[in-house]
Coordinates of C-alpha atoms in Angstrom, one line a residue:
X17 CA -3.3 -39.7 -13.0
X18 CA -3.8 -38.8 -9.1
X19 CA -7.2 -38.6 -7.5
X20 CA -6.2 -34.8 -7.0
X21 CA -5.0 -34.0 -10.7
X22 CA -8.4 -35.8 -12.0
X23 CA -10.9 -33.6 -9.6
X24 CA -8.6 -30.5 -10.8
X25 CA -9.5 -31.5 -14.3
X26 CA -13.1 -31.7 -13.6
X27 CA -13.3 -28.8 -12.1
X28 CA -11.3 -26.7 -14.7
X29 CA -13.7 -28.7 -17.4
X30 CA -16.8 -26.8 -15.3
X31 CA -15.4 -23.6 -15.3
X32 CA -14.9 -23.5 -19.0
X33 CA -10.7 -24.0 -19.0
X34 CA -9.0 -26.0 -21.9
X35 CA -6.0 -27.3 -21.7
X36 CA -4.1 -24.8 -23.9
X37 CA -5.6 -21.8 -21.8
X38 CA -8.4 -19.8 -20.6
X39 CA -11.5 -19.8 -22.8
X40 CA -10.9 -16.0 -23.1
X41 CA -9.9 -13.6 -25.9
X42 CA -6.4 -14.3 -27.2
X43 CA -4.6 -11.1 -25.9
X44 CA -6.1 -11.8 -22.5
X45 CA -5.3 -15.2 -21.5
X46 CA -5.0 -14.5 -17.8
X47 CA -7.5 -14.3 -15.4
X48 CA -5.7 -11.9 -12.8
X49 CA -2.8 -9.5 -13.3
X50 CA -1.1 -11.4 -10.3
X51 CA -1.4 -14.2 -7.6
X52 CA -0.1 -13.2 -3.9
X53 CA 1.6 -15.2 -2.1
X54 CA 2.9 -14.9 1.3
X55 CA 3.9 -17.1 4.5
X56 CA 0.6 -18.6 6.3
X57 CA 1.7 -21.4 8.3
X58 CA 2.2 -20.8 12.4
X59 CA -0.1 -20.3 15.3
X60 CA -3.8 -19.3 15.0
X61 CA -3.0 -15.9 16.1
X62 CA -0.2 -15.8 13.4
X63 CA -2.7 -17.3 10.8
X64 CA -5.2 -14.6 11.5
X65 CA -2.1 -11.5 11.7
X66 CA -1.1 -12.6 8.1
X67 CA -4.4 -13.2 6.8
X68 CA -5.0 -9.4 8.4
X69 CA -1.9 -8.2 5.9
X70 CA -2.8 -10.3 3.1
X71 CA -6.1 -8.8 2.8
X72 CA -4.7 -5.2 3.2
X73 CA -2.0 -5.6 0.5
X74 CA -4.7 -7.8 -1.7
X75 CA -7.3 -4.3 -1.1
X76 CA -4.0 -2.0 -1.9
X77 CA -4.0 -3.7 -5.4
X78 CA -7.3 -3.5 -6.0
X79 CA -7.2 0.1 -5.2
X80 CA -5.0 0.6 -8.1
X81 CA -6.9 -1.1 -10.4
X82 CA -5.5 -4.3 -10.5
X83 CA -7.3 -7.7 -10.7
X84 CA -5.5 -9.8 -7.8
X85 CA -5.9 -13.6 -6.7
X86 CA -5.0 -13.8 -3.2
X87 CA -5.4 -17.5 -1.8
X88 CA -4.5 -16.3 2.2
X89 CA -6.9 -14.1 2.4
X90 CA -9.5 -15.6 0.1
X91 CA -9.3 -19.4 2.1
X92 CA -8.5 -18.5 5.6
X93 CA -12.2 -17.5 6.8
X94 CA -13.4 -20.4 4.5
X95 CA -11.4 -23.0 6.2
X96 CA -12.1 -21.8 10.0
X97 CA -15.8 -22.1 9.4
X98 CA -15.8 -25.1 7.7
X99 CA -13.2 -27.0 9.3
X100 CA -11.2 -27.5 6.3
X101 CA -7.3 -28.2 7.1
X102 CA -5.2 -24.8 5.8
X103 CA -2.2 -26.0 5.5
X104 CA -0.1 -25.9 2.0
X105 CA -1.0 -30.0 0.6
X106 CA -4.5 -29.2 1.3
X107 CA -4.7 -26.3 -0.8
X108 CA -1.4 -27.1 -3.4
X109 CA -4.0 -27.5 -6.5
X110 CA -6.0 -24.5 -6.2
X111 CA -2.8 -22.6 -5.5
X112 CA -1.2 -24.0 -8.8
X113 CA -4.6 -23.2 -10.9
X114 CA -4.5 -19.9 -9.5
X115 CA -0.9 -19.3 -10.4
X116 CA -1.5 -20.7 -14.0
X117 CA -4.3 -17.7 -14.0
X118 CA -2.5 -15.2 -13.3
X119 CA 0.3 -13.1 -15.7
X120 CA 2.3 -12.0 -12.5
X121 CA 4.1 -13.9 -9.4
X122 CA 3.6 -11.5 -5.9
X123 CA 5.2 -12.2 -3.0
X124 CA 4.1 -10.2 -0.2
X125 CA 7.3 -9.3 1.7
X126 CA 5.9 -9.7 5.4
X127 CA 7.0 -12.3 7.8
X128 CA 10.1 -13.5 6.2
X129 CA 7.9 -15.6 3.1
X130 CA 11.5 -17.0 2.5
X131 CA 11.1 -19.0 5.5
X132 CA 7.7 -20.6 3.8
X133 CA 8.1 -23.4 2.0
X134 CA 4.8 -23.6 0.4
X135 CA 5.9 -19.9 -0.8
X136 CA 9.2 -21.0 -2.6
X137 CA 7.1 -24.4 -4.3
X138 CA 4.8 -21.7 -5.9
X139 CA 7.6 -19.5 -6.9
X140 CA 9.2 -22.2 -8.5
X141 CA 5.8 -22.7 -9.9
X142 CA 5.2 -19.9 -11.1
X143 CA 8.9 -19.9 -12.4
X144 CA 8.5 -22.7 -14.7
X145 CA 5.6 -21.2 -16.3
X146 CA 7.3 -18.4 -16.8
X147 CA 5.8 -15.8 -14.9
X148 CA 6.9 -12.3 -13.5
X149 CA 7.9 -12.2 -10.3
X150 CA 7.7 -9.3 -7.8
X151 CA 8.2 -8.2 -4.2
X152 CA 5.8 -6.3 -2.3
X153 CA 7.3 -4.5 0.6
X154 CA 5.3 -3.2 3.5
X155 CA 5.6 -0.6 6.3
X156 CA 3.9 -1.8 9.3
X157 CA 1.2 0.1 11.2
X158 CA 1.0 0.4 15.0
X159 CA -1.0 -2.7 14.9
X160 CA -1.6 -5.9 12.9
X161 CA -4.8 -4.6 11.6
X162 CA -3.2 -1.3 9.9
X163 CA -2.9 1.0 8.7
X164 CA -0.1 0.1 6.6
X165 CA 1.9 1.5 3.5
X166 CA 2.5 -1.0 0.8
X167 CA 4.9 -0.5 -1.8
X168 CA 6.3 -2.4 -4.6
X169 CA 10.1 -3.5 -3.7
X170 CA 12.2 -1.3 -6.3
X171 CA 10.1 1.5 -6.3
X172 CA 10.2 4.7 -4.0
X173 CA 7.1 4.1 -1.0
X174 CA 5.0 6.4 -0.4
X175 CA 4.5 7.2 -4.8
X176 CA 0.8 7.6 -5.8

């Protein structure tokens, strides 16, 4: 067992997880409807501009009453102020913990995420567990910080 997989295991022992699945009610195994993923990695002004989008879309979801995990905007802050490294290895535990929570697989449709390839490891995470997977499109404000329209990929934007 790695260093990594063993602190995971502590941890998850601390925050009451078994093995076979969150100590919950058996119709609600999941944590959060979905986990958000989206491309991260660039400049610090890049970092900042998607954690800026993340935290939109993550508040759009909210907003219609559903229960998101979205690592991006949840670490970036985090990591600045405390000088932890951001990049994908760092966080590659959390973000497979926080997929295993969650029923749905979001990928935020900003930034070409294809070109991420911490993006497609979690997909294919979140593939083998057999988990939904969905886009989120997006149309773009007149500046990073919004407003902007969300919508989900399939659907007609601009639907209540």
């Amino acid at each position: 067992t790695s260093r990594s997989t063993e602190k995971l295991s502590r941890r998850a022992a601390f925050l009451g997880v078994k093995r076979n699945g969150w100590l919950m009610p058996e119709d609600r195994r999941t944590m959060f409807d979905g986990y958000l993923a989206q491309r991260y990695t660039g400049t610090d002004l890049e970092q900042a501009e998607r954690c800026q989008v993340g935290e939109a879309c993550a508040a759009w979801l909210f907003r219609q009453g559903l229960m998101v995990y979205a690592p991006i905007p949840s670490w970036h802050h985090i990591a600045r102020a405390h000088h932890i490294n951001g990049d994908y290895v760092t966080f590659a535990a959390l973000n497979r913990a926080g997929i295993e929570a969650c029923r749905e697989f979001w990928i935020l449709d900003y930034d070409e995420p294809g070109k991420s390839a911490g993006v497609q490891d979690e997909r294919q995470i979140a593939k083998d567990a057999g988990k939904i997977d969905r886009l989120i499109g997006i149309y773009l404000g007149v500046a990073a910080s919004g407003p902007h329209i969300f919508y989900w990929l399939g659907e007609a934007p601009f639907q209540t």
